[in-house]
PDB file of C-alpha atoms and ligand atoms in Angstrom:
ATOM      1  CA  MET A   1     133.032 111.506  96.933  1.00  0.00           C
ATOM      2  CA  SER A   2     134.372 111.653  93.525  1.00  0.00           C
ATOM      3  CA  PHE A   3     132.059 113.519  91.090  1.00  0.00           C
ATOM      4  CA  LEU A   4     132.172 110.544  88.831  1.00  0.00           C
ATOM      5  CA  GLN A   5     129.987 108.263  90.953  1.00  0.00           C
ATOM      6  CA  PRO A   6     127.203 106.780  89.449  1.00  0.00           C
ATOM      7  CA  VAL A   7     123.841 109.115  90.004  1.00  0.00           C
ATOM      8  CA  GLY A   8     121.913 106.100  89.878  1.00  0.00           C
ATOM      9  CA  PRO A   9     120.784 102.383  88.762  1.00  0.00           C
ATOM     10  CA  VAL A  10     122.290 102.194  85.558  1.00  0.00           C
ATOM     11  CA  ILE A  11     119.776 101.312  82.609  1.00  0.00           C
ATOM     12  CA  ASP A  12     120.715  98.899  79.728  1.00  0.00           C
ATOM     13  CA  LEU A  13     120.562  98.862  76.183  1.00  0.00           C
ATOM     14  CA  GLY A  14     119.672  95.615  74.810  1.00  0.00           C
ATOM     15  CA  VAL A  15     119.617  96.324  70.771  1.00  0.00           C
ATOM     16  CA  ASN A  16     117.088  93.848  69.063  1.00  0.00           C
ATOM     17  CA  ILE A  17     118.159  93.234  65.183  1.00  0.00           C
ATOM     18  CA  ASP A  18     115.721  91.344  64.131  1.00  0.00           C
ATOM     19  CA  HIS A  19     114.809  93.438  62.050  1.00  0.00           C
ATOM     20  CA  ILE A  20     117.911  93.767  59.846  1.00  0.00           C
ATOM     21  CA  ALA A  21     117.206  90.395  59.224  1.00  0.00           C
ATOM     22  CA  THR A  22     113.954  91.308  57.780  1.00  0.00           C
ATOM     23  CA  VAL A  23     115.745  93.465  55.010  1.00  0.00           C
ATOM     24  CA  ARG A  24     117.750  91.095  54.450  1.00  0.00           C
ATOM     25  CA  ASN A  25     115.295  88.220  53.948  1.00  0.00           C
ATOM     26  CA  ALA A  26     113.411  90.771  51.908  1.00  0.00           C
ATOM     27  CA  ARG A  27     115.428  90.200  48.725  1.00  0.00           C
ATOM     28  CA  GLY A  28     117.350  86.610  49.924  1.00  0.00           C
ATOM     29  CA  THR A  29     120.845  88.282  49.778  1.00  0.00           C
ATOM     30  CA  VAL A  30     123.383  88.817  52.748  1.00  0.00           C
ATOM     31  CA  TYR A  31     122.991  92.439  53.384  1.00  0.00           C
ATOM     32  CA  PRO A  32     122.406  93.875  55.653  1.00  0.00           C
ATOM     33  CA  ASP A  33     124.453  91.504  57.821  1.00  0.00           C
ATOM     34  CA  PRO A  34     122.622  91.638  60.853  1.00  0.00           C
ATOM     35  CA  LEU A  35     126.156  90.395  62.613  1.00  0.00           C
ATOM     36  CA  ARG A  36     127.871  93.773  61.267  1.00  0.00           C
ATOM     37  CA  ALA A  37     124.549  95.315  62.433  1.00  0.00           C
ATOM     38  CA  ALA A  38     125.338  93.544  65.976  1.00  0.00           C
ATOM     39  CA  LEU A  39     128.824  94.868  66.025  1.00  0.00           C
ATOM     40  CA  LEU A  40     127.983  97.934  65.524  1.00  0.00           C
ATOM     41  CA  ALA A  41     125.344  99.002  67.901  1.00  0.00           C
ATOM     42  CA  GLU A  42     127.954  97.605  70.714  1.00  0.00           C
ATOM     43  CA  GLN A  43     130.980  99.773  69.445  1.00  0.00           C
ATOM     44  CA  ALA A  44     127.439 102.290  69.436  1.00  0.00           C
ATOM     45  CA  GLY A  45     126.791 101.910  73.552  1.00  0.00           C
ATOM     46  CA  ALA A  46     124.279  98.829  73.081  1.00  0.00           C
ATOM     47  CA  ASP A  47     125.043  97.177  76.168  1.00  0.00           C
ATOM     48  CA  LEU A  48     123.201  93.607  74.808  1.00  0.00           C
ATOM     49  CA  ILE A  49     122.176  92.012  71.567  1.00  0.00           C
ATOM     50  CA  THR A  50     118.782  90.733  71.312  1.00  0.00           C
ATOM     51  CA  LEU A  51     117.586  88.289  68.833  1.00  0.00           C
ATOM     52  CA  HIS A  52     114.491  86.628  68.706  1.00  0.00           C
ATOM     53  CA  LEU A  53     114.457  83.164  66.962  1.00  0.00           C
ATOM     54  CA  ARG A  54     111.092  82.407  65.830  1.00  0.00           C
ATOM     55  CA  GLU A  55     110.173  79.177  64.965  1.00  0.00           C
ATOM     56  CA  ASP A  56     108.982  80.186  61.501  1.00  0.00           C
ATOM     57  CA  ARG A  57     112.093  81.645  60.919  1.00  0.00           C
ATOM     58  CA  ARG A  58     110.578  84.903  59.398  1.00  0.00           C
ATOM     59  CA  HIS A  59     113.406  87.258  59.924  1.00  0.00           C
ATOM     60  CA  ILE A  60     116.425  85.527  62.706  1.00  0.00           C
ATOM     61  CA  LYS A  61     117.675  82.286  60.952  1.00  0.00           C
ATOM     62  CA  ASP A  62     120.085  79.818  63.022  1.00  0.00           C
ATOM     63  CA  ALA A  63     122.708  79.786  61.334  1.00  0.00           C
ATOM     64  CA  ASP A  64     122.846  84.129  62.531  1.00  0.00           C
ATOM     65  CA  VAL A  65     122.257  82.956  66.242  1.00  0.00           C
ATOM     66  CA  LEU A  66     125.259  80.688  65.634  1.00  0.00           C
ATOM     67  CA  ALA A  67     127.392  82.804  63.817  1.00  0.00           C
ATOM     68  CA  MET A  68     126.796  85.579  66.545  1.00  0.00           C
ATOM     69  CA  ARG A  69     127.152  84.051  69.450  1.00  0.00           C
ATOM     70  CA  PRO A  70     131.032  83.699  69.712  1.00  0.00           C
ATOM     71  CA  GLN A  71     132.026  87.499  68.348  1.00  0.00           C
ATOM     72  CA  LEU A  72     129.734  89.221  70.339  1.00  0.00           C
ATOM     73  CA  ALA A  73     131.739  91.661  72.903  1.00  0.00           C
ATOM     74  CA  THR A  74     128.682  92.703  75.032  1.00  0.00           C
ATOM     75  CA  ARG A  75     125.872  89.856  75.436  1.00  0.00           C
ATOM     76  CA  MET A  76     123.425  87.933  74.091  1.00  0.00           C
ATOM     77  CA  ASN A  77     119.788  87.737  74.878  1.00  0.00           C
ATOM     78  CA  LEU A  78     118.146  84.893  72.885  1.00  0.00           C
ATOM     79  CA  GLU A  79     114.412  85.536  72.633  1.00  0.00           C
ATOM     80  CA  ALA A  80     112.842  81.759  71.826  1.00  0.00           C
ATOM     81  CA  ALA A  81     109.258  80.144  72.901  1.00  0.00           C
ATOM     82  CA  VAL A  82     108.454  77.175  75.331  1.00  0.00           C
ATOM     83  CA  THR A  83     109.602  74.376  72.804  1.00  0.00           C
ATOM     84  CA  GLN A  84     111.721  71.732  72.992  1.00  0.00           C
ATOM     85  CA  GLU A  85     113.483  72.578  69.880  1.00  0.00           C
ATOM     86  CA  MET A  86     114.366  76.073  70.679  1.00  0.00           C
ATOM     87  CA  ILE A  87     115.179  74.929  74.140  1.00  0.00           C
ATOM     88  CA  ASP A  88     117.705  72.212  72.631  1.00  0.00           C
ATOM     89  CA  PHE A  89     118.830  74.492  70.642  1.00  0.00           C
ATOM     90  CA  ALA A  90     119.185  77.819  72.988  1.00  0.00           C
ATOM     91  CA  CYS A  91     121.623  74.734  75.519  1.00  0.00           C
ATOM     92  CA  GLN A  92     123.476  73.826  72.219  1.00  0.00           C
ATOM     93  CA  VAL A  93     124.161  77.843  71.703  1.00  0.00           C
ATOM     94  CA  ARG A  94     124.205  78.680  75.470  1.00  0.00           C
ATOM     95  CA  PRO A  95     124.005  83.019  74.964  1.00  0.00           C
ATOM     96  CA  GLN A  96     124.255  84.811  78.512  1.00  0.00           C
ATOM     97  CA  ASP A  97     120.471  85.225  78.656  1.00  0.00           C
ATOM     98  CA  VAL A  98     117.218  83.436  76.936  1.00  0.00           C
ATOM     99  CA  CYS A  99     114.183  85.072  77.031  1.00  0.00           C
ATOM    100  CA  LEU A 100     110.630  82.764  76.947  1.00  0.00           C
ATOM    101  CA  VAL A 101     108.564  84.387  75.461  1.00  0.00           C
ATOM    102  CA  PRO A 102     104.819  83.231  74.201  1.00  0.00           C
ATOM    103  CA  GLU A 103     104.563  82.532  69.565  1.00  0.00           C
ATOM    104  CA  ARG A 104     101.799  82.387  67.470  1.00  0.00           C
ATOM    105  CA  ARG A 105     102.509  81.541  63.993  1.00  0.00           C
ATOM    106  CA  GLU A 106     100.275  84.128  62.763  1.00  0.00           C
ATOM    107  CA  GLU A 107     101.123  86.974  64.822  1.00  0.00           C
ATOM    108  CA  VAL A 108     102.425  90.021  63.207  1.00  0.00           C
ATOM    109  CA  THR A 109     104.448  90.474  66.013  1.00  0.00           C
ATOM    110  CA  THR A 110     104.282  89.503  70.223  1.00  0.00           C
ATOM    111  CA  GLU A 111     100.992  90.074  71.310  1.00  0.00           C
ATOM    112  CA  GLY A 112     101.050  89.975  75.135  1.00  0.00           C
ATOM    113  CA  GLY A 113     103.216  88.710  77.723  1.00  0.00           C
ATOM    114  CA  LEU A 114     104.069  84.660  78.375  1.00  0.00           C
ATOM    115  CA  ASP A 115     100.903  82.712  80.766  1.00  0.00           C
ATOM    116  CA  VAL A 116     103.135  81.055  83.369  1.00  0.00           C
ATOM    117  CA  ILE A 117     100.234  80.012  85.087  1.00  0.00           C
ATOM    118  CA  ARG A 118      98.450  78.358  82.424  1.00  0.00           C
ATOM    119  CA  TYR A 119     101.801  76.828  81.527  1.00  0.00           C
ATOM    120  CA  PHE A 120     103.830  76.406  84.526  1.00  0.00           C
ATOM    121  CA  LYS A 121     105.244  73.104  84.692  1.00  0.00           C
ATOM    122  CA  GLU A 122     106.261  73.905  81.077  1.00  0.00           C
ATOM    123  CA  VAL A 123     108.021  76.870  81.522  1.00  0.00           C
ATOM    124  CA  GLU A 124     109.394  75.639  85.256  1.00  0.00           C
ATOM    125  CA  THR A 125     111.086  72.956  83.318  1.00  0.00           C
ATOM    126  CA  ALA A 126     112.563  74.910  80.478  1.00  0.00           C
ATOM    127  CA  VAL A 127     113.985  77.357  82.995  1.00  0.00           C
ATOM    128  CA  LYS A 128     115.828  74.814  84.855  1.00  0.00           C
ATOM    129  CA  GLN A 129     117.259  73.085  81.536  1.00  0.00           C
ATOM    130  CA  LEU A 130     118.615  76.357  80.538  1.00  0.00           C
ATOM    131  CA  LYS A 131     119.778  76.875  84.049  1.00  0.00           C
ATOM    132  CA  GLY A 132     121.318  73.699  84.383  1.00  0.00           C
ATOM    133  CA  GLU A 133     123.682  75.347  81.316  1.00  0.00           C
ATOM    134  CA  GLY A 134     124.355  78.822  83.008  1.00  0.00           C
ATOM    135  CA  ILE A 135     122.201  80.667  81.119  1.00  0.00           C
ATOM    136  CA  ARG A 136     120.258  83.047  82.832  1.00  0.00           C
ATOM    137  CA  VAL A 137     116.581  83.185  81.984  1.00  0.00           C
ATOM    138  CA  SER A 138     114.084  86.221  81.642  1.00  0.00           C
ATOM    139  CA  LEU A 139     110.434  85.578  81.212  1.00  0.00           C
ATOM    140  CA  PHE A 140     108.317  88.075  78.878  1.00  0.00           C
ATOM    141  CA  ILE A 141     105.426  88.781  80.312  1.00  0.00           C
ATOM    142  CA  ASP A 142     102.612  91.178  81.053  1.00  0.00           C
ATOM    143  CA  ALA A 143     102.884  93.707  84.270  1.00  0.00           C
ATOM    144  CA  ASP A 144     100.569  91.736  86.183  1.00  0.00           C
ATOM    145  CA  GLU A 145     101.301  90.654  89.713  1.00  0.00           C
ATOM    146  CA  GLN A 146     100.439  87.281  89.685  1.00  0.00           C
ATOM    147  CA  GLN A 147     102.445  86.291  86.591  1.00  0.00           C
ATOM    148  CA  ILE A 148     105.366  88.059  88.475  1.00  0.00           C
ATOM    149  CA  GLU A 149     104.665  85.713  91.293  1.00  0.00           C
ATOM    150  CA  ALA A 150     105.103  82.676  89.072  1.00  0.00           C
ATOM    151  CA  ALA A 151     107.765  83.587  87.475  1.00  0.00           C
ATOM    152  CA  ALA A 152     109.661  83.820  91.215  1.00  0.00           C
ATOM    153  CA  ARG A 153     108.236  80.680  91.373  1.00  0.00           C
ATOM    154  CA  THR A 154     109.568  79.104  88.358  1.00  0.00           C
ATOM    155  CA  GLY A 155     113.044  79.883  89.322  1.00  0.00           C
ATOM    156  CA  ALA A 156     113.293  82.086  86.445  1.00  0.00           C
ATOM    157  CA  THR A 157     115.861  85.665  88.093  1.00  0.00           C
ATOM    158  CA  VAL A 158     114.570  87.853  85.347  1.00  0.00           C
ATOM    159  CA  ILE A 159     111.024  89.247  84.147  1.00  0.00           C
ATOM    160  CA  GLU A 160     110.843  91.389  81.073  1.00  0.00           C
ATOM    161  CA  LEU A 161     107.533  93.559  81.208  1.00  0.00           C
ATOM    162  CA  HIS A 162     105.505  93.764  77.831  1.00  0.00           C
ATOM    163  CA  THR A 163     105.294  97.275  76.962  1.00  0.00           C
ATOM    164  CA  GLY A 164     103.184  96.382  74.103  1.00  0.00           C
ATOM    165  CA  ARG A 165      99.680  97.623  75.821  1.00  0.00           C
ATOM    166  CA  TYR A 166     101.602 101.543  76.938  1.00  0.00           C
ATOM    167  CA  ALA A 167     102.963 101.876  73.726  1.00  0.00           C
ATOM    168  CA  GLU A 168      99.749 101.004  71.589  1.00  0.00           C
ATOM    169  CA  ALA A 169      97.566 103.419  74.027  1.00  0.00           C
ATOM    170  CA  GLU A 170      95.662 106.115  73.203  1.00  0.00           C
ATOM    171  CA  ALA A 171      97.179 109.296  74.773  1.00  0.00           C
ATOM    172  CA  SER A 172      94.299 109.172  77.636  1.00  0.00           C
ATOM    173  CA  GLU A 173      95.298 105.661  78.368  1.00  0.00           C
ATOM    174  CA  ALA A 174      98.928 105.554  78.228  1.00  0.00           C
ATOM    175  CA  LEU A 175      99.509 106.988  81.741  1.00  0.00           C
ATOM    176  CA  HIS A 176      97.211 104.541  83.156  1.00  0.00           C
ATOM    177  CA  GLU A 177      99.773 101.913  81.397  1.00  0.00           C
ATOM    178  CA  LEU A 178     102.801 103.261  82.700  1.00  0.00           C
ATOM    179  CA  GLU A 179     101.573 103.168  85.732  1.00  0.00           C
ATOM    180  CA  ARG A 180     100.922  99.101  85.542  1.00  0.00           C
ATOM    181  CA  ILE A 181     103.982  98.784  84.406  1.00  0.00           C
ATOM    182  CA  LYS A 182     105.531 100.760  86.954  1.00  0.00           C
ATOM    183  CA  ALA A 183     102.894  98.590  89.804  1.00  0.00           C
ATOM    184  CA  GLY A 184     105.023  95.518  88.120  1.00  0.00           C
ATOM    185  CA  VAL A 185     108.538  96.899  87.990  1.00  0.00           C
ATOM    186  CA  ALA A 186     107.925  96.809  92.386  1.00  0.00           C
ATOM    187  CA  ALA A 187     106.446  93.490  92.241  1.00  0.00           C
ATOM    188  CA  GLY A 188     109.255  91.862  90.363  1.00  0.00           C
ATOM    189  CA  VAL A 189     111.538  93.544  92.881  1.00  0.00           C
ATOM    190  CA  LYS A 190     108.974  92.949  95.997  1.00  0.00           C
ATOM    191  CA  HIS A 191     110.123  88.819  93.969  1.00  0.00           C
ATOM    192  CA  SER A 192     113.853  89.608  94.118  1.00  0.00           C
ATOM    193  CA  LEU A 193     113.784  89.404  90.517  1.00  0.00           C
ATOM    194  CA  VAL A 194     115.977  91.737  88.195  1.00  0.00           C
ATOM    195  CA  VAL A 195     113.039  93.569  85.927  1.00  0.00           C
ATOM    196  CA  ASN A 196     113.814  94.992  82.065  1.00  0.00           C
ATOM    197  CA  ALA A 197     111.223  95.968  80.020  1.00  0.00           C
ATOM    198  CA  GLY A 198     110.508  95.870  76.031  1.00  0.00           C
ATOM    199  CA  HIS A 199     107.977  96.137  73.195  1.00  0.00           C
ATOM    200  CA  GLY A 200     106.836  99.034  70.926  1.00  0.00           C
ATOM    201  CA  LEU A 201     109.658 101.275  72.566  1.00  0.00           C
ATOM    202  CA  HIS A 202     110.329 104.535  70.606  1.00  0.00           C
ATOM    203  CA  TYR A 203     112.312 107.911  70.867  1.00  0.00           C
ATOM    204  CA  THR A 204     109.535 110.125  72.864  1.00  0.00           C
ATOM    205  CA  ASN A 205     107.436 107.098  74.655  1.00  0.00           C
ATOM    206  CA  VAL A 206     110.758 104.849  75.975  1.00  0.00           C
ATOM    207  CA  GLN A 207     111.394 108.057  78.457  1.00  0.00           C
ATOM    208  CA  PRO A 208     109.338 108.229  80.835  1.00  0.00           C
ATOM    209  CA  VAL A 209     109.896 103.577  81.479  1.00  0.00           C
ATOM    210  CA  ALA A 210     113.720 104.232  81.231  1.00  0.00           C
ATOM    211  CA  ALA A 211     112.799 106.814  84.601  1.00  0.00           C
ATOM    212  CA  ILE A 212     111.501 103.923  86.384  1.00  0.00           C
ATOM    213  CA  ARG A 213     114.954 103.776  88.598  1.00  0.00           C
ATOM    214  CA  ASP A 214     114.457  99.661  89.298  1.00  0.00           C
ATOM    215  CA  ILE A 215     113.874  98.704  85.091  1.00  0.00           C
ATOM    216  CA  ALA A 216     117.754  97.459  84.843  1.00  0.00           C
ATOM    217  CA  GLU A 217     117.597  97.171  80.954  1.00  0.00           C
ATOM    218  CA  LEU A 218     115.049  97.745  78.173  1.00  0.00           C
ATOM    219  CA  ASN A 219     115.265  95.847  74.715  1.00  0.00           C
ATOM    220  CA  ILE A 220     114.405  97.762  71.843  1.00  0.00           C
ATOM    221  CA  GLY A 221     114.275  96.721  68.088  1.00  0.00           C
ATOM    222  CA  HIS A 222     112.015  97.722  65.694  1.00  0.00           C
ATOM    223  CA  ALA A 223     112.078 102.052  66.339  1.00  0.00           C
ATOM    224  CA  ILE A 224     115.688 102.087  66.124  1.00  0.00           C
ATOM    225  CA  VAL A 225     115.922 100.129  62.443  1.00  0.00           C
ATOM    226  CA  ALA A 226     113.139 102.309  61.358  1.00  0.00           C
ATOM    227  CA  HIS A 227     114.996 105.090  62.884  1.00  0.00           C
ATOM    228  CA  ALA A 228     118.358 104.156  61.438  1.00  0.00           C
ATOM    229  CA  LEU A 229     117.060 104.545  58.010  1.00  0.00           C
ATOM    230  CA  PHE A 230     117.268 108.333  58.235  1.00  0.00           C
ATOM    231  CA  ALA A 231     120.322 108.903  60.297  1.00  0.00           C
ATOM    232  CA  GLY A 232     122.159 105.882  60.494  1.00  0.00           C
ATOM    233  CA  TRP A 233     122.007 102.661  62.349  1.00  0.00           C
ATOM    234  CA  GLU A 234     125.233 103.880  64.742  1.00  0.00           C
ATOM    235  CA  ASN A 235     123.864 107.311  66.000  1.00  0.00           C
ATOM    236  CA  ALA A 236     119.758 105.357  65.746  1.00  0.00           C
ATOM    237  CA  VAL A 237     121.472 103.280  68.370  1.00  0.00           C
ATOM    238  CA  ARG A 238     123.773 106.395  69.997  1.00  0.00           C
ATOM    239  CA  GLU A 239     120.810 108.704  70.689  1.00  0.00           C
ATOM    240  CA  MET A 240     118.430 105.304  71.764  1.00  0.00           C
ATOM    241  CA  LYS A 241     121.096 105.134  74.691  1.00  0.00           C
ATOM    242  CA  ALA A 242     121.596 108.684  74.963  1.00  0.00           C
ATOM    243  CA  ILE A 243     117.686 109.510  76.125  1.00  0.00           C
ATOM    244  CA  MET A 244     117.469 106.356  78.123  1.00  0.00           C
ATOM    245  CA  VAL A 245     120.606 107.774  80.437  1.00  0.00           C
ATOM    246  CA  ALA A 246     118.818 111.136  80.251  1.00  0.00           C
ATOM    247  CA  ALA A 247     115.676 109.848  81.526  1.00  0.00           C
ATOM    248  CA  ARG A 248     117.070 107.844  83.581  1.00  0.00           C
ATOM    249  CA  LEU A 249     118.727 111.263  85.216  1.00  0.00           C
ATOM    250  CA  GLY A 250     115.331 113.724  84.834  1.00  0.00           C
ATOM    251  CA  VAL A 251     116.243 114.998  81.714  1.00  0.00           C
ATOM    252  CA  THR A 252     113.623 114.686  78.811  1.00  0.00           C
ATOM    253  CA  LEU A 253     115.283 115.201  75.016  1.00  0.00           C
ATOM    254  CA  GLY A 254     114.079 116.024  72.155  1.00  0.00           C
ATOM    255  CA  ALA A 255     111.149 113.547  69.976  1.00  0.00           C
ATOM    256  CA  GLN A 256     111.458 111.058  67.186  1.00  0.00           C
TER     257      GLN A 256
HETATM  258  C1  DXP B 301     109.188  89.466  72.448  1.00  0.00           C
HETATM  259  C2  DXP B 301     109.256  90.997  71.780  1.00  0.00           C
HETATM  260  O1  DXP B 301     108.451  92.054  71.749  1.00  0.00           O
HETATM  261  C3  DXP B 301     110.059  91.103  70.807  1.00  0.00           C
HETATM  262  O2  DXP B 301     111.640  91.027  71.545  1.00  0.00           O
HETATM  263  C4  DXP B 301     110.042  90.296  69.252  1.00  0.00           C
HETATM  264  O3  DXP B 301     111.187  89.674  69.206  1.00  0.00           O
HETATM  265  C5  DXP B 301     109.274  91.143  68.791  1.00  0.00           C
HETATM  266  O4  DXP B 301     108.765  89.975  67.247  1.00  0.00           O
HETATM  267  P1  DXP B 301     108.749  90.825  66.271  1.00  0.00           P
HETATM  268  O5  DXP B 301     110.750  91.073  66.085  1.00  0.00           O
HETATM  269  O6  DXP B 301     109.139  89.478  65.529  1.00  0.00           O
HETATM  270  O7  DXP B 301     108.009  91.891  65.875  1.00  0.00           O
HETATM  271  N1  LIG B 302     111.752  92.055  73.818  1.00  0.00           N
HETATM  272  C1  LIG B 302     111.545  93.152  72.958  1.00  0.00           C
HETATM  273  C2  LIG B 302     112.353  93.386  71.827  1.00  0.00           C
HETATM  274  O1  LIG B 302     113.229  92.827  72.071  1.00  0.00           O
HETATM  275  C3  LIG B 302     112.242  94.135  71.249  1.00  0.00           C
HETATM  276  O2  LIG B 302     110.797  95.213  70.852  1.00  0.00           O
HETATM  277  P1  LIG B 302     110.975  95.956  69.516  1.00  0.00           P
HETATM  278  O3  LIG B 302     111.293  97.328  70.104  1.00  0.00           O
HETATM  279  O4  LIG B 302     110.991  95.489  68.214  1.00  0.00           O
HETATM  280  O5  LIG B 302     109.002  95.661  69.794  1.00  0.00           O
END
């Protein structure tokens, strides 16, 4: 057997570049350029680029998505709300992946998972339209067995578990939230779904999540952009990927 055999399932890093656009939009300049950030992130080890086209366009703009789609060497994961405007735009762009997320105009950031049970027909219709364009569809949901079961029934093949409650938990609660995520991963696998995770992960709290072997991909943005201010963009991406791979191998690396 070759010593180069992988020691277990790989874990992909999706770098979310929303907040590169936040910095750009702060002054209405053309820099920092989200496209340049995306291409450099790919060279530094990102396995995909994630970007959230919000209805209020507070950071990523339609032009960012259109410019980036043909330039990425890896793959685009476009996050969008379940609205006809966003679904039609996604079908026009045809990214490899679309992740359907909940959205409230007044939210500071995504507050919870998509309520697939409550909005089943709308989600199912959106999934069908996107899959009709050859797009792989992911649903951004809480680690809740009933939501996961409903997600599988919509025809989506991927779920992304919202890790916000884990990321924001007090130390005494973090372990409980991590167990919820583990149970959610197991439920996703039971329903033959690809299971990803994301939101609020950083260089320390990512490690126990990356160690969960059936997680295929982590989408991380804010913490990488924040760390890049001190360590440099490519280093910040490289370090996150290294920490995730090491965690998958059972090795814990230094704190942020
Ligand atoms: C769905 C999710 O958790 C993030 O990808 C989302 O993009 C967060 O929204 P902001 O990037 O606007 O904070
Ligand atoms: N879906 C989660 C994501 O793309 C990035 O979320 P965050 O790391 O910016 O909180």
